[in-house]
Amino acid sequence: MAAALEVLIWRGKADGRYQAFTVPLRESQTVLDVVTWVQRHQDPTLAYRFACRVGMCGSCAMTVNGRPRWTCRTHIAKVAANGRVEIGPLANMPPIKDLACDMGEFFAKWQRAKGAFAPSTSRRDPIERIAPATAPRLAADAAIECINCAVCYAACDSVRWNRDYLGPAALNRAWTLINDQRDAGQDARLAAVAADGGCHACHSHQSCQEHCPKGLNPVASIAGLKRRTLQAYVRGEL
Ligand code: SF4
Ligand code: SF4
Ligand code: FES
């Protein structure tokens, strides 16, 4: 690898363009390190998001050489091709400025999928024990580590074709709650994920699983929702 890296960074909104920068290479440098270096040394007006830098907050995702990734845990050595890397905002959401996109629609879909826990007890009730080895608990555990990074949402062709589709992250979240026996909002949640733009709009081509930096499998969660909504429909509950 050369001692300097050619970096193309998206500037502006949807009608913007890529701007070229030359960035010194460092050992163990991440894509986020490169973006930060450009902002600190070449153009302080460059807009981008990050918070934790350790793969926990989900705010640093960008498109790197055409693929959505978390940038704080993506090493340049892994993605640079011939000393060059192209960095843009995530797809499927409108760019606000440079590398920051508007995630309002993404989070609105979490709300539409009833992605908030609905308590069935009050703080005065005893805390309910959930046995760790039960099937619902295991299903929820398998999907719970989502960091809301929207990498799967940016990778999903069904979102691109159908802007009404809730998308893999919101549906994955709904699946964790459907498997939470303490939750009191199940009827509304099942109706929400069974409606137009819900789980049945997923074409199961698995881009979400392939790209998720946390190794989650949203398409398995969506398959669970498809089964559960069909059972409810057959029983006349939907
Ligand atoms: S499997 Fe479904 S949710 Fe995942 S990327 Fe494909 S269409 Fe989107
Ligand atoms: S499911 Fe994975 S890719 Fe999608 S928002 Fe959660 S952590 Fe990110
Ligand atoms: S900065 Fe928090 S996940 Fe990358």
PDB file of C-alpha atoms and ligand atoms in Angstrom:
ATOM      1  CA  MET A   1       0.000   0.000   0.000  1.00  0.00           C
ATOM      2  CA  ALA A   2       1.245   3.517  -0.819  1.00  0.00           C
ATOM      3  CA  ALA A   3       2.160   6.043   1.925  1.00  0.00           C
ATOM      4  CA  ALA A   4      -0.789   8.249   0.989  1.00  0.00           C
ATOM      5  CA  LEU A   5      -4.360   7.440   0.228  1.00  0.00           C
ATOM      6  CA  GLU A   6      -6.567   9.020  -2.436  1.00  0.00           C
ATOM      7  CA  VAL A   7      -9.936   9.634  -0.799  1.00  0.00           C
ATOM      8  CA  LEU A   8     -13.072  10.667  -2.660  1.00  0.00           C
ATOM      9  CA  ILE A   9     -15.708  12.118  -0.323  1.00  0.00           C
ATOM     10  CA  TRP A  10     -19.271  13.051  -1.214  1.00  0.00           C
ATOM     11  CA  ARG A  11     -19.963  16.761  -0.741  1.00  0.00           C
ATOM     12  CA  GLY A  12     -23.356  18.442  -0.658  1.00  0.00           C
ATOM     13  CA  LYS A  13     -26.848  16.969  -0.927  1.00  0.00           C
ATOM     14  CA  ALA A  14     -28.310  14.541  -3.475  1.00  0.00           C
ATOM     15  CA  ASP A  15     -27.090  16.746  -6.345  1.00  0.00           C
ATOM     16  CA  GLY A  16     -23.559  16.982  -4.894  1.00  0.00           C
ATOM     17  CA  ARG A  17     -20.330  15.450  -6.190  1.00  0.00           C
ATOM     18  CA  TYR A  18     -17.241  13.610  -4.978  1.00  0.00           C
ATOM     19  CA  GLN A  19     -14.262  15.725  -3.889  1.00  0.00           C
ATOM     20  CA  ALA A  20     -10.737  14.285  -3.868  1.00  0.00           C
ATOM     21  CA  PHE A  21      -8.383  14.497  -0.862  1.00  0.00           C
ATOM     22  CA  THR A  22      -4.948  13.042  -0.189  1.00  0.00           C
ATOM     23  CA  VAL A  23      -4.649  11.531   3.285  1.00  0.00           C
ATOM     24  CA  PRO A  24      -1.499  10.101   4.926  1.00  0.00           C
ATOM     25  CA  LEU A  25      -1.701   6.394   5.643  1.00  0.00           C
ATOM     26  CA  ARG A  26      -1.381   5.263   9.266  1.00  0.00           C
ATOM     27  CA  GLU A  27      -1.170   1.871  10.886  1.00  0.00           C
ATOM     28  CA  SER A  28      -4.571   0.391  11.860  1.00  0.00           C
ATOM     29  CA  GLN A  29      -6.338   3.394  10.321  1.00  0.00           C
ATOM     30  CA  THR A  30     -10.110   3.152  10.032  1.00  0.00           C
ATOM     31  CA  VAL A  31     -12.406   4.764   7.465  1.00  0.00           C
ATOM     32  CA  LEU A  32     -13.686   7.032  10.251  1.00  0.00           C
ATOM     33  CA  ASP A  33     -10.075   8.047  11.049  1.00  0.00           C
ATOM     34  CA  VAL A  34      -9.661   9.115   7.411  1.00  0.00           C
ATOM     35  CA  VAL A  35     -12.865  11.180   7.399  1.00  0.00           C
ATOM     36  CA  THR A  36     -11.855  12.795  10.700  1.00  0.00           C
ATOM     37  CA  TRP A  37      -8.390  13.609   9.365  1.00  0.00           C
ATOM     38  CA  VAL A  38      -9.905  15.371   6.334  1.00  0.00           C
ATOM     39  CA  GLN A  39     -12.258  17.363   8.562  1.00  0.00           C
ATOM     40  CA  ARG A  40      -9.485  18.389  10.972  1.00  0.00           C
ATOM     41  CA  HIS A  41      -6.709  19.080   8.480  1.00  0.00           C
ATOM     42  CA  GLN A  42      -8.280  19.938   5.140  1.00  0.00           C
ATOM     43  CA  ASP A  43     -11.881  21.089   5.399  1.00  0.00           C
ATOM     44  CA  PRO A  44     -13.584  21.839   8.753  1.00  0.00           C
ATOM     45  CA  THR A  45     -16.950  22.201   6.969  1.00  0.00           C
ATOM     46  CA  LEU A  46     -17.104  18.472   6.155  1.00  0.00           C
ATOM     47  CA  ALA A  47     -20.253  17.049   7.812  1.00  0.00           C
ATOM     48  CA  TYR A  48     -20.414  13.484   9.160  1.00  0.00           C
ATOM     49  CA  ARG A  49     -21.634  11.613  12.240  1.00  0.00           C
ATOM     50  CA  PHE A  50     -19.947   9.502  14.865  1.00  0.00           C
ATOM     51  CA  ALA A  51     -20.046   9.132  18.636  1.00  0.00           C
ATOM     52  CA  CYS A  52     -18.554   6.048  20.304  1.00  0.00           C
ATOM     53  CA  ARG A  53     -15.812   4.989  17.814  1.00  0.00           C
ATOM     54  CA  VAL A  54     -16.067   1.432  19.150  1.00  0.00           C
ATOM     55  CA  GLY A  55     -19.014  -0.084  17.310  1.00  0.00           C
ATOM     56  CA  MET A  56     -21.706   0.606  19.884  1.00  0.00           C
ATOM     57  CA  CYS A  57     -23.677   3.720  18.928  1.00  0.00           C
ATOM     58  CA  GLY A  58     -24.436   2.956  15.266  1.00  0.00           C
ATOM     59  CA  SER A  59     -24.024   6.567  14.137  1.00  0.00           C
ATOM     60  CA  CYS A  60     -20.969   6.326  11.856  1.00  0.00           C
ATOM     61  CA  ALA A  61     -22.313   4.221   8.982  1.00  0.00           C
ATOM     62  CA  MET A  62     -21.458   5.363   5.446  1.00  0.00           C
ATOM     63  CA  THR A  63     -21.141   3.934   1.953  1.00  0.00           C
ATOM     64  CA  VAL A  64     -17.557   2.804   1.419  1.00  0.00           C
ATOM     65  CA  ASN A  65     -16.591   1.812  -2.117  1.00  0.00           C
ATOM     66  CA  GLY A  66     -20.262   1.199  -2.864  1.00  0.00           C
ATOM     67  CA  ARG A  67     -21.014  -0.894   0.221  1.00  0.00           C
ATOM     68  CA  PRO A  68     -22.724   0.247   3.448  1.00  0.00           C
ATOM     69  CA  ARG A  69     -20.464  -0.231   6.471  1.00  0.00           C
ATOM     70  CA  TRP A  70     -19.823   0.984  10.014  1.00  0.00           C
ATOM     71  CA  THR A  71     -16.757   3.149   9.518  1.00  0.00           C
ATOM     72  CA  CYS A  72     -15.273   3.169  13.026  1.00  0.00           C
ATOM     73  CA  ARG A  73     -14.574  -0.559  12.803  1.00  0.00           C
ATOM     74  CA  THR A  74     -13.714  -0.816   9.122  1.00  0.00           C
ATOM     75  CA  HIS A  75      -9.981  -0.706   8.516  1.00  0.00           C
ATOM     76  CA  ILE A  76      -8.738   1.129   5.458  1.00  0.00           C
ATOM     77  CA  ALA A  77      -6.419  -1.784   4.688  1.00  0.00           C
ATOM     78  CA  LYS A  78      -9.513  -3.948   4.210  1.00  0.00           C
ATOM     79  CA  VAL A  79     -11.361  -1.667   1.799  1.00  0.00           C
ATOM     80  CA  ALA A  80      -8.833   0.503  -0.093  1.00  0.00           C
ATOM     81  CA  ALA A  81      -8.401  -0.589  -3.690  1.00  0.00           C
ATOM     82  CA  ASN A  82      -5.078   0.480  -5.252  1.00  0.00           C
ATOM     83  CA  GLY A  83      -4.605   3.196  -2.624  1.00  0.00           C
ATOM     84  CA  ARG A  84      -8.057   4.698  -3.259  1.00  0.00           C
ATOM     85  CA  VAL A  85     -11.316   4.752  -1.334  1.00  0.00           C
ATOM     86  CA  GLU A  86     -14.676   6.370  -2.101  1.00  0.00           C
ATOM     87  CA  ILE A  87     -16.853   7.437   0.854  1.00  0.00           C
ATOM     88  CA  GLY A  88     -20.452   8.618   0.583  1.00  0.00           C
ATOM     89  CA  PRO A  89     -23.605   8.857   2.719  1.00  0.00           C
ATOM     90  CA  LEU A  90     -25.795   5.799   3.268  1.00  0.00           C
ATOM     91  CA  ALA A  91     -28.246   4.991   0.477  1.00  0.00           C
ATOM     92  CA  ASN A  92     -32.060   4.898   0.822  1.00  0.00           C
ATOM     93  CA  MET A  93     -32.130   8.054   2.984  1.00  0.00           C
ATOM     94  CA  PRO A  94     -31.892  11.660   1.745  1.00  0.00           C
ATOM     95  CA  PRO A  95     -28.446  13.207   2.262  1.00  0.00           C
ATOM     96  CA  ILE A  96     -28.574  16.305   4.480  1.00  0.00           C
ATOM     97  CA  LYS A  97     -24.981  17.404   3.888  1.00  0.00           C
ATOM     98  CA  ASP A  98     -21.882  15.485   2.814  1.00  0.00           C
ATOM     99  CA  LEU A  99     -21.774  12.166   4.727  1.00  0.00           C
ATOM    100  CA  ALA A 100     -24.775  12.817   7.008  1.00  0.00           C
ATOM    101  CA  CYS A 101     -28.160  11.591   5.829  1.00  0.00           C
ATOM    102  CA  ASP A 102     -31.642  12.215   7.207  1.00  0.00           C
ATOM    103  CA  MET A 103     -32.570   9.169   9.304  1.00  0.00           C
ATOM    104  CA  GLY A 104     -36.033  10.465  10.214  1.00  0.00           C
ATOM    105  CA  GLU A 105     -37.825   8.001   7.929  1.00  0.00           C
ATOM    106  CA  PHE A 106     -35.744   5.098   9.286  1.00  0.00           C
ATOM    107  CA  PHE A 107     -36.721   5.840  12.892  1.00  0.00           C
ATOM    108  CA  ALA A 108     -40.335   6.693  11.975  1.00  0.00           C
ATOM    109  CA  LYS A 109     -40.583   3.135  10.648  1.00  0.00           C
ATOM    110  CA  TRP A 110     -39.451   1.770  14.032  1.00  0.00           C
ATOM    111  CA  GLN A 111     -42.386   3.633  15.533  1.00  0.00           C
ATOM    112  CA  ARG A 112     -44.749   2.362  12.810  1.00  0.00           C
ATOM    113  CA  ALA A 113     -43.607  -1.213  13.552  1.00  0.00           C
ATOM    114  CA  LYS A 114     -44.417  -0.610  17.255  1.00  0.00           C
ATOM    115  CA  GLY A 115     -40.750  -0.933  18.165  1.00  0.00           C
ATOM    116  CA  ALA A 116     -41.216   0.457  21.702  1.00  0.00           C
ATOM    117  CA  PHE A 117     -41.724  -1.857  24.665  1.00  0.00           C
ATOM    118  CA  ALA A 118     -45.289  -1.687  26.051  1.00  0.00           C
ATOM    119  CA  PRO A 119     -45.136  -2.562  29.764  1.00  0.00           C
ATOM    120  CA  SER A 120     -47.681  -5.011  31.187  1.00  0.00           C
ATOM    121  CA  THR A 121     -46.793  -4.270  34.837  1.00  0.00           C
ATOM    122  CA  SER A 122     -45.974  -1.187  36.866  1.00  0.00           C
ATOM    123  CA  ARG A 123     -42.814  -0.340  38.802  1.00  0.00           C
ATOM    124  CA  ARG A 124     -44.576  -1.441  41.984  1.00  0.00           C
ATOM    125  CA  ASP A 125     -44.975  -5.033  40.695  1.00  0.00           C
ATOM    126  CA  PRO A 126     -42.225  -7.601  41.259  1.00  0.00           C
ATOM    127  CA  ILE A 127     -39.735  -7.943  38.408  1.00  0.00           C
ATOM    128  CA  GLU A 128     -40.749 -10.857  36.233  1.00  0.00           C
ATOM    129  CA  ARG A 129     -38.129 -13.581  35.721  1.00  0.00           C
ATOM    130  CA  ILE A 130     -37.633 -14.789  32.126  1.00  0.00           C
ATOM    131  CA  ALA A 131     -36.018 -18.221  31.901  1.00  0.00           C
ATOM    132  CA  PRO A 132     -32.957 -17.930  29.640  1.00  0.00           C
ATOM    133  CA  ALA A 133     -33.465 -21.193  27.742  1.00  0.00           C
ATOM    134  CA  THR A 134     -37.067 -20.729  26.579  1.00  0.00           C
ATOM    135  CA  ALA A 135     -37.672 -20.550  22.810  1.00  0.00           C
ATOM    136  CA  PRO A 136     -39.055 -16.964  22.812  1.00  0.00           C
ATOM    137  CA  ARG A 137     -36.158 -15.724  24.936  1.00  0.00           C
ATOM    138  CA  LEU A 138     -33.627 -17.390  22.617  1.00  0.00           C
ATOM    139  CA  ALA A 139     -35.357 -15.873  19.561  1.00  0.00           C
ATOM    140  CA  ALA A 140     -35.272 -12.400  21.133  1.00  0.00           C
ATOM    141  CA  ASP A 141     -31.652 -12.813  22.221  1.00  0.00           C
ATOM    142  CA  ALA A 142     -30.578 -13.696  18.674  1.00  0.00           C
ATOM    143  CA  ALA A 143     -31.877 -10.369  17.355  1.00  0.00           C
ATOM    144  CA  ILE A 144     -31.398  -8.006  20.301  1.00  0.00           C
ATOM    145  CA  GLU A 145     -27.905  -6.600  19.675  1.00  0.00           C
ATOM    146  CA  CYS A 146     -29.009  -4.156  16.956  1.00  0.00           C
ATOM    147  CA  ILE A 147     -27.271  -0.756  17.208  1.00  0.00           C
ATOM    148  CA  ASN A 148     -29.675   1.088  14.818  1.00  0.00           C
ATOM    149  CA  CYS A 149     -26.888   1.790  12.331  1.00  0.00           C
ATOM    150  CA  ALA A 150     -29.189   1.497   9.261  1.00  0.00           C
ATOM    151  CA  VAL A 151     -26.574  -0.438   7.290  1.00  0.00           C
ATOM    152  CA  CYS A 152     -29.170  -3.136   6.535  1.00  0.00           C
ATOM    153  CA  TYR A 153     -31.725  -0.478   5.557  1.00  0.00           C
ATOM    154  CA  ALA A 154     -29.260   1.064   3.101  1.00  0.00           C
ATOM    155  CA  ALA A 155     -28.475  -2.371   1.651  1.00  0.00           C
ATOM    156  CA  CYS A 156     -32.113  -3.429   1.167  1.00  0.00           C
ATOM    157  CA  ASP A 157     -33.409  -3.389  -2.417  1.00  0.00           C
ATOM    158  CA  SER A 158     -36.989  -3.730  -1.208  1.00  0.00           C
ATOM    159  CA  VAL A 159     -36.649  -0.395   0.622  1.00  0.00           C
ATOM    160  CA  ARG A 160     -35.257   1.132  -2.583  1.00  0.00           C
ATOM    161  CA  TRP A 161     -38.209  -0.119  -4.658  1.00  0.00           C
ATOM    162  CA  ASN A 162     -40.925   0.439  -2.051  1.00  0.00           C
ATOM    163  CA  ARG A 163     -40.427   3.428   0.270  1.00  0.00           C
ATOM    164  CA  ASP A 164     -43.416   2.284   2.310  1.00  0.00           C
ATOM    165  CA  TYR A 165     -41.572  -0.917   3.354  1.00  0.00           C
ATOM    166  CA  LEU A 166     -40.660  -0.900   7.051  1.00  0.00           C
ATOM    167  CA  GLY A 167     -37.260  -2.430   6.353  1.00  0.00           C
ATOM    168  CA  PRO A 168     -35.093  -5.026   8.095  1.00  0.00           C
ATOM    169  CA  ALA A 169     -34.115  -3.113  11.258  1.00  0.00           C
ATOM    170  CA  ALA A 170     -37.629  -2.072  12.332  1.00  0.00           C
ATOM    171  CA  LEU A 171     -38.973  -5.560  11.632  1.00  0.00           C
ATOM    172  CA  ASN A 172     -36.062  -7.172  13.468  1.00  0.00           C
ATOM    173  CA  ARG A 173     -36.894  -4.983  16.471  1.00  0.00           C
ATOM    174  CA  ALA A 174     -40.589  -5.913  16.264  1.00  0.00           C
ATOM    175  CA  TRP A 175     -39.596  -9.595  16.341  1.00  0.00           C
ATOM    176  CA  THR A 176     -37.644  -9.159  19.582  1.00  0.00           C
ATOM    177  CA  LEU A 177     -40.721  -7.597  21.214  1.00  0.00           C
ATOM    178  CA  ILE A 178     -43.124 -10.184  19.832  1.00  0.00           C
ATOM    179  CA  ASN A 179     -40.993 -12.717  21.696  1.00  0.00           C
ATOM    180  CA  ASP A 180     -41.036 -10.682  24.916  1.00  0.00           C
ATOM    181  CA  GLN A 181     -43.671 -12.222  27.198  1.00  0.00           C
ATOM    182  CA  ARG A 182     -43.718  -9.068  29.376  1.00  0.00           C
ATOM    183  CA  ASP A 183     -44.927  -6.871  26.506  1.00  0.00           C
ATOM    184  CA  ALA A 184     -48.597  -5.805  26.357  1.00  0.00           C
ATOM    185  CA  GLY A 185     -48.654  -4.358  22.834  1.00  0.00           C
ATOM    186  CA  GLN A 186     -48.717  -7.542  20.777  1.00  0.00           C
ATOM    187  CA  ASP A 187     -52.034  -7.104  18.918  1.00  0.00           C
ATOM    188  CA  ALA A 188     -51.134  -3.654  17.608  1.00  0.00           C
ATOM    189  CA  ARG A 189     -47.611  -4.809  16.731  1.00  0.00           C
ATOM    190  CA  LEU A 190     -48.794  -7.870  14.795  1.00  0.00           C
ATOM    191  CA  ALA A 191     -51.304  -5.719  12.899  1.00  0.00           C
ATOM    192  CA  ALA A 192     -48.551  -3.181  12.106  1.00  0.00           C
ATOM    193  CA  VAL A 193     -46.084  -5.726  10.731  1.00  0.00           C
ATOM    194  CA  ALA A 194     -48.807  -7.587   8.777  1.00  0.00           C
ATOM    195  CA  ALA A 195     -50.048  -4.415   7.029  1.00  0.00           C
ATOM    196  CA  ASP A 196     -48.952  -3.146   3.595  1.00  0.00           C
ATOM    197  CA  GLY A 197     -45.236  -2.353   3.678  1.00  0.00           C
ATOM    198  CA  GLY A 198     -44.730  -4.861   6.512  1.00  0.00           C
ATOM    199  CA  CYS A 199     -42.948  -8.212   6.736  1.00  0.00           C
ATOM    200  CA  HIS A 200     -44.634  -9.677   3.642  1.00  0.00           C
ATOM    201  CA  ALA A 201     -42.943  -7.034   1.455  1.00  0.00           C
ATOM    202  CA  CYS A 202     -39.526  -8.640   2.179  1.00  0.00           C
ATOM    203  CA  HIS A 203     -38.176 -10.646  -0.751  1.00  0.00           C
ATOM    204  CA  SER A 204     -35.764 -12.660   1.424  1.00  0.00           C
ATOM    205  CA  HIS A 205     -32.675 -11.977  -0.683  1.00  0.00           C
ATOM    206  CA  GLN A 206     -30.618 -11.527   2.499  1.00  0.00           C
ATOM    207  CA  SER A 207     -28.626  -8.359   1.805  1.00  0.00           C
ATOM    208  CA  CYS A 208     -29.471  -7.292   5.361  1.00  0.00           C
ATOM    209  CA  GLN A 209     -27.830 -10.366   6.842  1.00  0.00           C
ATOM    210  CA  GLU A 210     -24.851 -10.095   4.519  1.00  0.00           C
ATOM    211  CA  HIS A 211     -24.123  -6.463   5.505  1.00  0.00           C
ATOM    212  CA  CYS A 212     -25.097  -6.274   9.200  1.00  0.00           C
ATOM    213  CA  PRO A 213     -21.908  -5.363  11.105  1.00  0.00           C
ATOM    214  CA  LYS A 214     -23.243  -7.005  14.275  1.00  0.00           C
ATOM    215  CA  GLY A 215     -23.708 -10.343  12.530  1.00  0.00           C
ATOM    216  CA  LEU A 216     -27.477 -10.281  13.011  1.00  0.00           C
ATOM    217  CA  ASN A 217     -29.900 -11.992  10.677  1.00  0.00           C
ATOM    218  CA  PRO A 218     -32.927  -9.703  10.167  1.00  0.00           C
ATOM    219  CA  VAL A 219     -34.301 -11.955   7.442  1.00  0.00           C
ATOM    220  CA  ALA A 220     -34.676 -14.763  10.008  1.00  0.00           C
ATOM    221  CA  SER A 221     -36.607 -12.352  12.243  1.00  0.00           C
ATOM    222  CA  ILE A 222     -38.780 -11.370   9.285  1.00  0.00           C
ATOM    223  CA  ALA A 223     -39.411 -15.045   8.497  1.00  0.00           C
ATOM    224  CA  GLY A 224     -40.589 -15.428  12.100  1.00  0.00           C
ATOM    225  CA  LEU A 225     -42.943 -12.467  11.637  1.00  0.00           C
ATOM    226  CA  LYS A 226     -44.303 -13.971   8.416  1.00  0.00           C
ATOM    227  CA  ARG A 227     -45.079 -17.244  10.223  1.00  0.00           C
ATOM    228  CA  ARG A 228     -46.606 -15.477  13.218  1.00  0.00           C
ATOM    229  CA  THR A 229     -48.817 -13.175  11.123  1.00  0.00           C
ATOM    230  CA  LEU A 230     -50.047 -16.088   8.985  1.00  0.00           C
ATOM    231  CA  GLN A 231     -50.916 -18.072  12.138  1.00  0.00           C
ATOM    232  CA  ALA A 232     -52.821 -15.062  13.480  1.00  0.00           C
ATOM    233  CA  TYR A 233     -54.636 -14.645  10.181  1.00  0.00           C
ATOM    234  CA  VAL A 234     -55.694 -18.331  10.098  1.00  0.00           C
ATOM    235  CA  ARG A 235     -56.947 -18.055  13.682  1.00  0.00           C
ATOM    236  CA  GLY A 236     -58.962 -14.963  12.780  1.00  0.00           C
ATOM    237  CA  GLU A 237     -56.873 -12.748  15.052  1.00  0.00           C
ATOM    238  CA  LEU A 238     -55.905 -10.320  12.276  1.00  0.00           C
TER     239      LEU A 238
HETATM  240  S1  SF4 B   1     -34.049 -10.060   3.087  1.00  0.00           S
HETATM  241 FE1  SF4 B   1     -35.800  -8.643   3.166  1.00  0.00          FE
HETATM  242  S2  SF4 B   1     -35.219  -7.062   4.623  1.00  0.00           S
HETATM  243 FE2  SF4 B   1     -33.329  -8.196   4.110  1.00  0.00          FE
HETATM  244  S3  SF4 B   1     -32.402  -6.977   2.472  1.00  0.00           S
HETATM  245 FE3  SF4 B   1     -33.699  -8.529   1.486  1.00  0.00          FE
HETATM  246  S4  SF4 B   1     -35.752  -7.589   1.185  1.00  0.00           S
HETATM  247 FE4  SF4 B   1     -34.552  -6.297   2.641  1.00  0.00          FE
HETATM  248  S1  SF4 B   2     -29.871  -5.094  12.111  1.00  0.00           S
HETATM  249 FE1  SF4 B   2     -27.641  -4.872  11.935  1.00  0.00          FE
HETATM  250  S2  SF4 B   2     -27.347  -3.569  10.129  1.00  0.00           S
HETATM  251 FE2  SF4 B   2     -29.490  -3.365  10.725  1.00  0.00          FE
HETATM  252  S3  SF4 B   2     -29.586  -1.540  12.035  1.00  0.00           S
HETATM  253 FE3  SF4 B   2     -29.323  -3.336  13.385  1.00  0.00          FE
HETATM  254  S4  SF4 B   2     -27.108  -3.554  13.674  1.00  0.00           S
HETATM  255 FE4  SF4 B   2     -27.407  -2.192  11.917  1.00  0.00          FE
HETATM  256  S1  FES B   3     -18.939   5.628  16.018  1.00  0.00           S
HETATM  257 FE1  FES B   3     -20.338   4.429  17.211  1.00  0.00          FE
HETATM  258  S2  FES B   3     -20.634   2.630  15.979  1.00  0.00           S
HETATM  259 FE2  FES B   3     -19.118   3.758  14.886  1.00  0.00          FE
END
